[in-house]
Coordinates of C-alpha atoms and ligand atoms in Angstrom, one line a residue:
Chain J
M5 CA 0.0 0.0 0.0
R6 CA 1.4 3.4 -1.0
Y7 CA 0.2 6.7 0.3
G8 CA -0.8 10.2 -0.9
G9 CA -3.7 11.2 -3.1
F10 CA -2.1 10.6 -6.5
S11 CA -0.3 7.3 -5.7
T12 CA -3.3 5.8 -3.9
L13 CA -5.7 6.7 -6.7
L14 CA -3.2 5.2 -9.2
Y15 CA -2.9 2.1 -7.0
K16 CA -6.7 1.8 -6.8
E17 CA -7.2 2.2 -10.5
V18 CA -4.6 -0.5 -11.3
L19 CA -6.0 -2.8 -8.6
R20 CA -9.5 -2.3 -10.0
F21 CA -8.6 -3.7 -13.5
W22 CA -6.2 -6.3 -12.1
K23 CA -9.0 -7.8 -9.9
V24 CA -11.0 -8.6 -13.0
G25 CA -7.9 -9.4 -15.1
S26 CA -9.6 -12.1 -17.1
Q27 CA -11.9 -9.5 -18.6
T28 CA -9.6 -6.5 -18.7
V29 CA -6.4 -8.3 -19.8
G30 CA -7.2 -11.9 -20.8
A31 CA -10.1 -11.1 -23.1
P32 CA -8.3 -8.5 -25.2
V33 CA -5.2 -10.7 -25.5
L34 CA -7.4 -13.5 -26.8
T35 CA -9.2 -11.2 -29.3
A36 CA -5.9 -10.0 -30.7
L37 CA -4.7 -13.5 -31.0
L38 CA -7.8 -14.4 -33.0
Y39 CA -7.2 -11.5 -35.3
L40 CA -3.7 -12.7 -35.9
L41 CA -4.7 -16.3 -36.6
I42 CA -7.4 -15.3 -39.0
F43 CA -5.7 -12.5 -40.9
S44 CA -2.3 -14.2 -41.1
H45 CA -4.0 -17.4 -42.4
V46 CA -5.9 -15.4 -45.1
M47 CA -3.1 -13.0 -46.1
E48 CA 0.1 -15.0 -45.6
G49 CA 2.1 -15.6 -48.7
H50 CA 0.1 -13.0 -50.6
V51 CA 1.8 -9.8 -49.3
K52 CA 5.0 -8.5 -48.0
V53 CA 5.0 -5.1 -46.4
H54 CA 8.2 -3.0 -46.4
G55 CA 9.9 -6.3 -47.2
V56 CA 8.5 -7.9 -44.0
I57 CA 6.2 -10.9 -44.2
Y58 CA 2.6 -10.0 -43.4
T59 CA 2.2 -11.8 -40.1
A60 CA 5.3 -10.0 -38.7
F61 CA 4.0 -6.7 -40.0
L62 CA 0.6 -7.4 -38.4
I63 CA 1.9 -8.1 -34.9
P64 CA 3.0 -4.6 -33.9
G65 CA -0.2 -3.2 -35.3
L66 CA -2.3 -5.6 -33.1
V67 CA -0.1 -4.8 -30.1
M68 CA -0.5 -1.1 -30.5
M69 CA -4.2 -1.3 -31.2
S70 CA -4.7 -3.3 -28.0
V71 CA -2.6 -0.7 -26.0
L72 CA -4.8 2.1 -27.3
Q73 CA -8.2 0.5 -27.0
N74 CA -7.5 -0.8 -23.5
A75 CA -6.0 2.5 -22.3
F76 CA -9.3 4.2 -23.4
A77 CA -11.4 1.5 -21.9
N78 CA -9.7 1.7 -18.5
S79 CA -10.3 5.4 -17.6
S80 CA -13.6 5.7 -19.4
S81 CA -15.2 2.6 -17.8
S82 CA -13.9 3.4 -14.4
L83 CA -15.2 6.9 -14.4
I84 CA -18.6 6.1 -15.8
Q85 CA -19.1 3.2 -13.3
S86 CA -18.1 5.5 -10.4
K87 CA -20.5 8.2 -11.7
V88 CA -23.4 5.9 -12.3
T89 CA -23.0 4.0 -8.9
G90 CA -22.2 7.3 -7.1
N91 CA -19.0 6.1 -5.5
I92 CA -17.2 8.9 -7.4
V93 CA -17.7 10.9 -4.1
F94 CA -14.9 8.8 -2.6
V95 CA -12.4 10.5 -4.8
L96 CA -14.1 13.9 -4.8
L97 CA -14.3 14.3 -1.0
P98 CA -10.5 13.9 -0.3
P99 CA -7.9 16.6 -0.9
I100 CA -7.0 15.4 -4.4
S101 CA -6.2 18.1 -6.9
Y102 CA -7.4 18.0 -10.5
L103 CA -3.8 17.5 -11.6
E104 CA -3.4 14.4 -9.4
F105 CA -6.8 13.2 -10.5
F106 CA -5.7 13.5 -14.2
A107 CA -2.3 12.0 -13.7
A108 CA -3.6 9.0 -11.7
Y109 CA -6.4 8.1 -14.2
V110 CA -4.2 8.5 -17.3
L111 CA -1.3 6.7 -15.8
A112 CA -3.5 3.7 -14.8
S113 CA -4.8 3.7 -18.3
V114 CA -1.2 3.6 -19.6
V115 CA -0.4 0.7 -17.2
R116 CA -3.5 -1.2 -18.4
G117 CA -2.5 -0.5 -22.1
L118 CA 1.0 -1.7 -21.5
V119 CA 0.0 -4.8 -19.6
V120 CA -2.4 -5.8 -22.4
G121 CA 0.1 -4.8 -25.1
A122 CA 2.8 -7.0 -23.5
G123 CA 0.3 -9.8 -23.2
V124 CA -0.6 -9.5 -26.9
L125 CA 3.1 -9.4 -27.9
F126 CA 3.8 -12.5 -25.8
A127 CA 0.9 -14.4 -27.2
T128 CA 1.7 -13.5 -30.9
F129 CA 5.4 -13.2 -31.3
W130 CA 5.8 -17.0 -31.7
F131 CA 4.0 -16.8 -35.0
A132 CA 6.5 -14.8 -37.0
P133 CA 10.1 -13.6 -36.9
L134 CA 10.0 -10.3 -35.2
T135 CA 12.9 -7.8 -34.8
F136 CA 13.3 -4.9 -32.4
A137 CA 15.3 -2.6 -34.6
E138 CA 14.9 0.7 -32.7
P139 CA 13.2 -0.2 -29.3
G140 CA 13.2 3.3 -28.1
W141 CA 10.5 4.2 -30.5
I142 CA 8.4 1.2 -29.3
L143 CA 8.4 2.5 -25.8
V144 CA 7.9 6.2 -26.7
F145 CA 4.9 5.5 -28.9
A146 CA 3.3 3.0 -26.6
L147 CA 3.5 5.4 -23.7
M148 CA 2.3 8.4 -25.6
G149 CA -0.5 6.6 -27.4
G150 CA -1.6 5.1 -24.1
A151 CA -1.6 8.5 -22.5
I152 CA -3.6 10.0 -25.3
L153 CA -6.3 7.4 -25.3
G154 CA -6.3 7.4 -21.5
S155 CA -7.0 11.2 -21.6
L156 CA -9.7 10.6 -24.2
G157 CA -11.2 8.0 -21.8
V158 CA -11.2 10.6 -19.0
I159 CA -13.1 13.0 -21.2
A160 CA -15.5 10.4 -22.5
G161 CA -16.1 9.0 -18.9
I162 CA -16.8 12.5 -17.6
W163 CA -19.0 13.6 -20.5
A164 CA -21.1 10.4 -20.7
D165 CA -24.1 10.1 -18.3
K166 CA -25.0 6.6 -19.3
F167 CA -23.2 3.5 -20.5
D168 CA -24.7 3.7 -23.9
Q169 CA -23.4 7.2 -24.5
L170 CA -19.9 5.8 -23.7
A171 CA -20.5 2.9 -26.0
A172 CA -21.4 5.4 -28.8
F173 CA -18.1 7.3 -28.2
Q174 CA -16.3 4.0 -28.4
N175 CA -18.0 2.6 -31.4
F176 CA -18.2 5.7 -33.5
L177 CA -14.9 7.4 -32.7
I178 CA -12.3 5.1 -31.0
M179 CA -13.0 1.9 -33.0
P180 CA -13.0 3.6 -36.5
L181 CA -9.9 5.6 -35.7
T182 CA -8.0 2.6 -34.5
F183 CA -9.1 0.2 -37.2
L184 CA -8.6 2.7 -40.0
S185 CA -5.0 3.4 -39.0
G186 CA -2.9 0.8 -40.8
V187 CA -3.1 -1.9 -38.1
F188 CA -3.9 -4.5 -40.8
Y189 CA -2.2 -3.0 -43.8
S190 CA 0.3 -0.4 -45.0
I191 CA -1.5 2.7 -46.0
N192 CA 0.8 2.8 -49.1
S193 CA -1.3 0.0 -50.4
L194 CA -4.4 2.2 -50.3
P195 CA -5.8 4.3 -53.1
P196 CA -4.5 7.8 -53.0
F197 CA -7.7 9.3 -51.6
W198 CA -7.7 7.0 -48.6
Q199 CA -4.0 7.5 -48.1
Q200 CA -4.8 11.2 -47.7
V201 CA -7.6 10.5 -45.3
S202 CA -5.3 8.2 -43.2
H203 CA -2.8 11.0 -42.9
W204 CA -5.4 13.0 -41.0
N205 CA -5.8 10.2 -38.5
P206 CA -3.5 10.7 -35.5
V207 CA -3.8 7.0 -34.6
F208 CA -2.1 6.2 -37.9
Y209 CA 1.1 8.0 -36.6
M210 CA 0.9 6.1 -33.3
I211 CA 0.9 2.8 -35.0
D212 CA 3.3 3.7 -37.7
G213 CA 5.8 5.1 -35.2
F214 CA 5.4 2.1 -33.0
R215 CA 5.9 -0.3 -35.9
H216 CA 9.0 1.6 -36.9
G217 CA 10.6 0.6 -33.6
F218 CA 10.3 -3.0 -34.7
F219 CA 11.4 -2.9 -38.3
G220 CA 13.3 0.3 -38.7
V221 CA 11.1 1.2 -41.7
S222 CA 7.6 2.8 -41.8
D223 CA 5.2 4.7 -44.0
A224 CA 6.0 8.0 -42.4
S225 CA 9.2 9.3 -40.7
P226 CA 9.1 8.4 -37.0
W227 CA 10.1 12.0 -36.3
L228 CA 7.0 13.3 -38.1
S229 CA 4.9 10.7 -36.2
L230 CA 6.5 11.9 -32.9
A231 CA 5.6 15.5 -33.7
V232 CA 2.0 14.6 -34.5
V233 CA 1.5 12.3 -31.6
G234 CA 3.3 14.8 -29.2
T235 CA 1.1 17.6 -30.4
C236 CA -2.0 15.5 -29.9
L237 CA -0.9 14.6 -26.4
A238 CA -0.2 18.2 -25.4
V239 CA -3.6 19.4 -26.8
L240 CA -5.6 16.6 -25.1
T241 CA -3.7 17.1 -21.8
V242 CA -4.6 20.8 -21.8
L243 CA -8.2 20.0 -22.8
T244 CA -8.7 17.4 -20.1
L245 CA -7.1 19.4 -17.4
N246 CA -9.3 22.3 -18.2
L247 CA -12.4 20.1 -18.1
L248 CA -11.4 18.7 -14.7
K249 CA -10.5 22.1 -13.3
S250 CA -13.9 23.4 -14.3
G251 CA -15.6 20.6 -12.4
Y252 CA -17.7 19.8 -15.4
K253 CA -20.2 17.0 -14.4
L254 CA -18.2 16.2 -11.3
R255 CA -18.8 19.2 -9.1
A256 CA -22.2 20.7 -9.7
Chain Y
M5 CA -10.3 30.5 17.3
S6 CA -12.1 29.9 14.0
A7 CA -15.5 28.2 14.0
A8 CA -15.8 24.5 13.1
I9 CA -18.0 25.5 10.2
R10 CA -18.8 29.0 8.9
I11 CA -21.3 29.5 6.2
Q12 CA -21.9 33.1 5.0
Q13 CA -24.6 34.2 2.6
V14 CA -24.5 31.0 0.6
S15 CA -26.8 30.6 -2.4
K16 CA -27.2 27.9 -5.0
C17 CA -29.5 27.4 -7.9
F18 CA -30.0 24.3 -9.9
G19 CA -31.7 25.6 -13.1
N20 CA -34.7 27.5 -11.7
V21 CA -34.7 25.7 -8.4
Q22 CA -33.3 27.8 -5.6
A23 CA -31.8 25.1 -3.5
L24 CA -30.0 27.5 -1.1
D25 CA -31.1 31.0 -0.5
G26 CA -28.7 33.1 1.5
I27 CA -27.7 30.7 4.2
D28 CA -25.8 32.0 7.2
L29 CA -24.8 29.5 9.8
E30 CA -21.9 29.0 12.2
V31 CA -21.2 25.8 14.1
Q32 CA -18.7 26.0 17.0
R33 CA -16.1 23.5 17.8
G34 CA -17.3 20.6 19.8
E35 CA -20.9 21.2 19.1
F36 CA -23.4 18.4 18.3
F37 CA -25.5 20.3 15.7
G38 CA -28.7 19.3 14.0
L39 CA -29.7 20.3 10.5
L40 CA -33.4 19.6 10.1
G41 CA -35.9 20.3 7.4
P42 CA -38.3 18.5 5.1
N43 CA -37.2 16.8 1.9
G44 CA -35.9 19.3 -0.6
A45 CA -35.1 21.9 2.0
G46 CA -31.5 22.0 0.9
K47 CA -29.7 20.1 3.6
T48 CA -27.8 17.8 1.2
T49 CA -27.0 20.7 -1.1
L50 CA -25.6 22.7 1.9
I51 CA -23.5 19.7 3.0
S52 CA -22.3 19.2 -0.6
A53 CA -21.2 22.8 -0.9
L54 CA -19.3 22.4 2.4
A55 CA -17.6 19.2 1.0
G56 CA -16.8 20.8 -2.4
L57 CA -19.1 18.5 -4.3
V58 CA -21.3 21.4 -5.2
R59 CA -20.0 24.9 -5.9
A60 CA -22.0 27.7 -4.3
D61 CA -23.2 30.5 -6.7
A62 CA -22.6 33.1 -4.0
G63 CA -21.2 33.3 -0.4
S64 CA -18.4 31.5 1.3
L65 CA -18.0 28.4 3.4
S66 CA -15.1 27.3 5.6
V67 CA -14.2 24.3 7.7
M68 CA -12.0 25.0 10.8
G69 CA -11.1 28.4 9.2
H70 CA -10.2 26.9 5.8
D71 CA -12.1 28.2 2.8
V72 CA -13.6 25.2 0.9
Q73 CA -12.6 26.7 -2.4
S74 CA -9.3 28.6 -2.0
D75 CA -7.9 26.3 0.7
Y76 CA -9.7 23.1 -0.3
R77 CA -7.0 20.7 0.8
A78 CA -7.0 21.8 4.4
A79 CA -10.8 22.2 4.4
R80 CA -11.3 18.6 3.2
R81 CA -8.7 17.2 5.5
H82 CA -10.7 18.6 8.4
L83 CA -14.0 17.3 7.2
G84 CA -15.6 13.8 7.2
V85 CA -18.8 13.4 5.3
V86 CA -21.2 10.4 5.4
P87 CA -23.2 10.8 2.2
Q88 CA -26.9 10.4 2.1
E89 CA -26.9 7.9 -0.8
L90 CA -25.8 4.4 0.1
V91 CA -22.8 4.2 -2.3
F92 CA -19.9 1.7 -2.3
D93 CA -17.2 0.4 -4.6
P94 CA -18.0 -3.1 -5.6
F95 CA -14.4 -4.0 -6.5
F96 CA -13.0 -3.9 -3.0
T97 CA -13.3 -5.5 0.4
V98 CA -14.2 -3.4 3.5
R99 CA -10.6 -3.2 4.6
E100 CA -9.3 -2.3 1.1
S101 CA -11.9 0.5 0.8
L102 CA -10.8 1.9 4.1
R103 CA -7.1 1.7 3.3
I104 CA -7.7 3.3 0.0
Q105 CA -9.7 6.1 1.6
S106 CA -6.8 6.6 4.1
G107 CA -4.3 6.9 1.3
Y108 CA -6.4 9.6 -0.4
F109 CA -6.0 11.6 2.8
D110 CA -2.2 10.9 3.1
M111 CA -2.7 9.0 6.3
G112 CA 0.3 6.7 6.2
D113 CA 0.0 3.4 8.0
N114 CA -3.5 3.7 9.4
D115 CA -4.4 0.1 10.2
A116 CA -4.6 0.6 14.0
W117 CA -7.2 3.3 13.6
I118 CA -9.0 1.4 10.9
D119 CA -9.3 -1.6 13.3
E120 CA -10.6 0.6 16.0
I121 CA -13.3 2.1 13.7
L122 CA -14.2 -1.4 12.5
E123 CA -14.5 -2.6 16.1
N124 CA -16.6 0.3 17.2
L125 CA -19.0 0.1 14.3
G126 CA -19.5 -3.7 14.7
L127 CA -17.7 -4.3 11.4
A128 CA -14.7 -6.3 12.5
S129 CA -16.0 -9.6 11.3
K130 CA -16.7 -8.2 7.9
A131 CA -13.3 -6.6 7.4
N132 CA -12.4 -9.0 4.5
A133 CA -15.8 -9.3 3.0
N134 CA -16.4 -7.8 -0.4
M135 CA -18.6 -4.7 -0.4
R136 CA -21.0 -6.3 -2.7
M137 CA -21.7 -9.1 -0.2
L138 CA -22.8 -6.7 2.6
S139 CA -26.3 -5.9 3.6
G140 CA -27.6 -2.4 3.4
G141 CA -27.0 -1.7 7.1
M142 CA -23.5 -3.0 6.9
K143 CA -22.8 -0.9 3.8
R144 CA -24.0 2.1 5.8
R145 CA -21.6 1.3 8.5
V146 CA -18.7 1.2 6.0
L147 CA -19.8 4.6 4.7
V148 CA -19.5 6.0 8.2
A149 CA -16.1 4.3 8.7
Q150 CA -14.9 5.8 5.4
A151 CA -15.8 9.3 6.6
L152 CA -13.7 8.7 9.8
V153 CA -10.5 7.2 8.4
H154 CA -8.6 10.5 8.4
R155 CA -9.8 11.5 11.9
P156 CA -11.6 14.6 10.8
P157 CA -12.3 17.1 13.6
V158 CA -15.6 17.9 11.8
I159 CA -18.0 15.1 11.0
V160 CA -21.1 15.6 8.9
L161 CA -23.7 12.8 8.7
D162 CA -26.4 13.1 6.1
E163 CA -29.4 11.0 7.2
P164 CA -27.2 8.2 8.4
T165 CA -30.1 6.3 10.0
A166 CA -32.5 6.4 7.2
G167 CA -33.8 2.9 6.7
V168 CA -31.5 1.5 9.3
D169 CA -32.3 -1.0 12.1
V170 CA -32.4 -0.2 15.7
E171 CA -29.2 -2.0 16.6
L172 CA -27.1 0.0 14.1
R173 CA -28.7 3.2 15.2
Q174 CA -27.7 2.5 18.8
T175 CA -24.2 1.4 17.8
L176 CA -23.8 4.4 15.6
W177 CA -25.0 7.0 18.1
H178 CA -23.0 5.5 20.9
F179 CA -19.8 5.8 18.8
I180 CA -20.6 9.3 17.4
R181 CA -21.4 10.5 20.9
R182 CA -18.0 9.3 22.1
L183 CA -16.3 11.1 19.2
N184 CA -18.2 14.2 20.2
E185 CA -17.1 13.8 23.8
A186 CA -13.5 13.4 22.5
G187 CA -13.9 16.9 20.9
H188 CA -15.1 16.2 17.4
T189 CA -17.7 18.6 16.0
I190 CA -20.8 16.7 14.7
V191 CA -23.4 17.9 12.3
L192 CA -26.3 15.6 11.6
T193 CA -29.4 15.6 9.4
T194 CA -32.2 13.2 10.2
H195 CA -35.9 12.8 9.8
Y196 CA -36.1 11.2 13.2
L197 CA -36.8 14.2 15.4
E198 CA -36.5 12.2 18.6
E199 CA -33.0 11.3 17.6
A200 CA -32.1 15.0 17.0
E201 CA -33.8 16.1 20.2
N202 CA -31.7 13.6 22.2
L203 CA -28.4 14.2 20.5
C204 CA -28.2 17.7 19.3
T205 CA -27.4 20.7 21.5
R206 CA -28.2 23.2 18.8
I207 CA -30.5 22.9 15.8
A208 CA -31.0 24.8 12.5
M209 CA -34.2 24.2 10.6
L210 CA -34.2 24.7 6.9
Q211 CA -37.1 25.3 4.6
A212 CA -36.9 26.1 0.9
G213 CA -33.2 26.9 1.1
R214 CA -33.5 29.3 4.1
V215 CA -32.8 29.0 7.8
V216 CA -36.2 29.4 9.4
A217 CA -35.1 28.6 13.0
L218 CA -31.8 28.5 14.7
D219 CA -31.3 28.0 18.5
T220 CA -30.3 25.6 21.2
T221 CA -32.6 22.5 21.4
A222 CA -33.7 23.6 24.8
N223 CA -34.7 27.1 23.7
L224 CA -36.5 25.7 20.7
L225 CA -38.5 23.4 22.9
R226 CA -39.2 26.3 25.3
R227 CA -40.1 28.8 22.6
F228 CA -42.2 26.7 20.3
S229 CA -43.6 23.9 22.4
V230 CA -45.5 23.7 25.7
H231 CA -46.4 21.1 28.2
S232 CA -49.8 19.7 28.1
L233 CA -52.1 17.9 30.3
R234 CA -53.5 14.9 28.5
L235 CA -56.6 13.3 30.0
R236 CA -59.6 11.1 29.4
T237 CA -62.7 12.0 31.3
N238 CA -66.0 10.6 32.1
G239 CA -68.5 13.5 31.7
V240 CA -68.6 16.8 30.0
M241 CA -65.6 19.1 30.0
P242 CA -66.1 22.7 31.1
V243 CA -66.8 24.8 28.0
E244 CA -64.0 27.3 28.6
L245 CA -61.5 24.4 28.8
T246 CA -62.7 22.9 25.6
R247 CA -61.8 26.2 23.9
E248 CA -58.2 26.0 25.2
G249 CA -57.7 22.4 24.4
T250 CA -58.1 19.9 21.7
K251 CA -59.6 16.4 21.6
N252 CA -58.0 13.6 19.8
G253 CA -59.1 9.9 20.0
G254 CA -60.9 10.3 23.3
W255 CA -58.0 12.2 24.8
W256 CA -58.2 15.9 25.8
S257 CA -55.0 17.8 25.5
L258 CA -54.8 21.0 27.6
P259 CA -51.7 23.2 27.2
F260 CA -50.1 24.8 30.2
D261 CA -46.9 26.8 30.8
G262 CA -45.8 26.1 34.4
F263 CA -46.5 23.2 36.7
D264 CA -48.3 25.4 39.2
E265 CA -51.1 25.6 36.6
V266 CA -51.8 21.9 36.8
E267 CA -53.6 21.9 40.2
P268 CA -56.1 24.7 39.3
L269 CA -56.8 23.0 35.9
L270 CA -57.6 19.7 37.6
A271 CA -59.7 21.5 40.2
R272 CA -61.8 23.2 37.5
I273 CA -62.5 19.9 35.8
R274 CA -63.5 18.3 39.1
A275 CA -65.7 21.2 39.9
A276 CA -67.5 20.7 36.6
G277 CA -68.4 17.2 37.8
C278 CA -66.1 15.5 35.4
R279 CA -64.3 12.3 36.5
I280 CA -60.8 11.8 35.3
D281 CA -60.2 8.2 34.0
D282 CA -56.7 8.6 32.7
L283 CA -54.0 11.3 33.0
E284 CA -50.6 12.0 31.7
I285 CA -48.3 15.0 31.2
G286 CA -47.2 15.6 27.6
K287 CA -43.7 17.0 27.4
P288 CA -42.7 19.5 24.7
D289 CA -41.1 17.6 21.8
L290 CA -39.2 18.6 18.8
E291 CA -41.8 17.2 16.4
E292 CA -44.2 19.8 17.6
V293 CA -41.6 22.5 17.3
F294 CA -40.8 21.3 13.8
V295 CA -44.4 21.4 12.7
R296 CA -44.9 24.8 14.1
V297 CA -41.8 26.2 12.5
M298 CA -42.6 24.8 9.1
Q299 CA -46.1 26.2 9.3
G300 CA -44.9 29.5 10.6
Q301 CA -47.1 29.3 13.6
P302 CA -46.5 30.7 17.1
R303 CA -46.8 28.4 20.1
G304 CA -50.0 27.4 21.7
Q305 CA -52.1 27.4 18.5
L306 CA -51.9 23.8 17.6
N307 CA -51.7 20.5 19.3
Ligands
ADP402 N1 -27.8 18.1 -8.7 C1 -29.0 18.7 -8.6 N2 -29.6 19.1 -9.8 C2 -30.8 19.7 -9.8 N3 -31.5 19.9 -8.7 C3 -31.0 19.5 -7.5 C4 -29.7 18.9 -7.4 N4 -29.5 18.6 -6.1 C5 -30.5 19.1 -5.4 N5 -31.4 19.6 -6.2 C6 -32.7 20.3 -5.8 O1 -32.4 21.2 -4.8 C7 -33.4 21.1 -3.8 C8 -32.7 20.8 -2.5 O2 -32.4 19.4 -2.5 P1 -31.6 18.7 -1.3 O3 -30.4 19.6 -0.9 O4 -31.3 17.3 -1.7 O5 -32.6 18.7 -0.1 P2 -32.7 17.9 1.2 O6 -31.4 17.2 1.4 O7 -33.0 18.9 2.3 O8 -33.8 16.9 1.1 C9 -34.4 20.1 -4.2 O9 -35.5 20.9 -4.9 C10 -33.7 19.3 -5.2 O10 -34.6 18.8 -6.2
MG403 MG1 -30.9 15.2 1.6

């Protein structure tokens, strides 16, 4: 047990998903494994991307997609549950600043994302030769991507009054953004119009930069990806902090 | 020395509902204070404003001299709130919930105090039970325990005994009384006026977001309530007495101010040829005070 508002809230948020690990870690790892088995079976032998066999190319995409989706799920579902059941008062009554609140929820999301990501990597890397060409990028993009989706989860969890509003946020924003981001393909294989569209999707840069860490090659320069992802993180951090500071939907 | 709670000109609107309308209230250190009022009077809103769950539109609130907005960390550290709603976190056990709550308040290793609270609230045997498994009464006890983990000098309980069995009520009040004797300031809302009358030394009554009565319990009883002679008679009551009193279910109730009025009253009844079958003295009670205050009536008009 650690102490202080921030560290206790972080501990509580991590304990919360860890206690139901089969749902919060086991299930997404299994889902990613199924994607891998199906897509690699269908596509293997047909394509090589950046000179890498398709299954190897797919693995980092699945890992990063899992990091992002689970980071979002962690903060958003925790907040909506606390709001709907009313136990959010337990974190509103103590002397916890909005900064600590933000840091704890986002960091717990990052932890959940990384745990699931590591699980997916462990479950899938047997299926294809995988390299770790520039591991620094792997870590940087995993952390930043997790933090971005964790922040988005805080916003969604605070904004939504009901579970179905949160589900709408997830189904109509998070899922399309993560699926249409080059998880399953290189965007260079897309028609020019869709290539253009993909370049406006920040998740594309998260996945592309993350993948660069494995193979040392990518659709975009990792530095460009870093700039885009860093800007997104900065903007979302400011946005979320302002939302929390205003007390929106938390302190009437 | 600053007051335990100071509330100055506090107003709060929700849409077009004026929940609080210029509340002024001060609770001194060590008091056992009652906040009474019908549903919707604004009690919970006032407590929420004090706890920082609701932001007042106007006015200021402080706990032990710490403003709840500008100095919220100190204010919240000095305040323990038992919420009205029966809320709990289904992911954790009783002990985990209390340890986590301690951590939020920077309490360090707090297990000795947690054990003491558990013991005093009759929760010791449930320490490792998951919150989901507890009955409503047990969950209520945990809510009280959670409000106490950081040893707040000011403790606010919002209807802690609503829908709670007699045993818990007694356990709870015994413990809260002891905390009060040890110097903690207690603020309580309840619909059980007997409870408030027994426990609270001072009472504020709220109606539609305003304080409509504020005095010591003894003064309220004296000002708004009277003793009455309650009797059943065989025969016709003297006419002038029937005008002073009221009849309810075969019982006459005759108000009087001092005990020296009792003998002359009885003498008049006897002189009218009326036989007294049953007799008791009705003491002033807070329920009567409450009804009068809420109806804006002076004493002696209603029984
Ligand atoms: N969050 C809220 N949104 C809208 N109206 C509210 C809210 N909280 C309280 N109210 C209204 O404010 C008034 C006072 O409510 P409350 O403080 O709960 O009263 P009490 O605790 O004395 O029963 C009521 O009319 C209630 O409907
Ligand atoms: Mg209330």
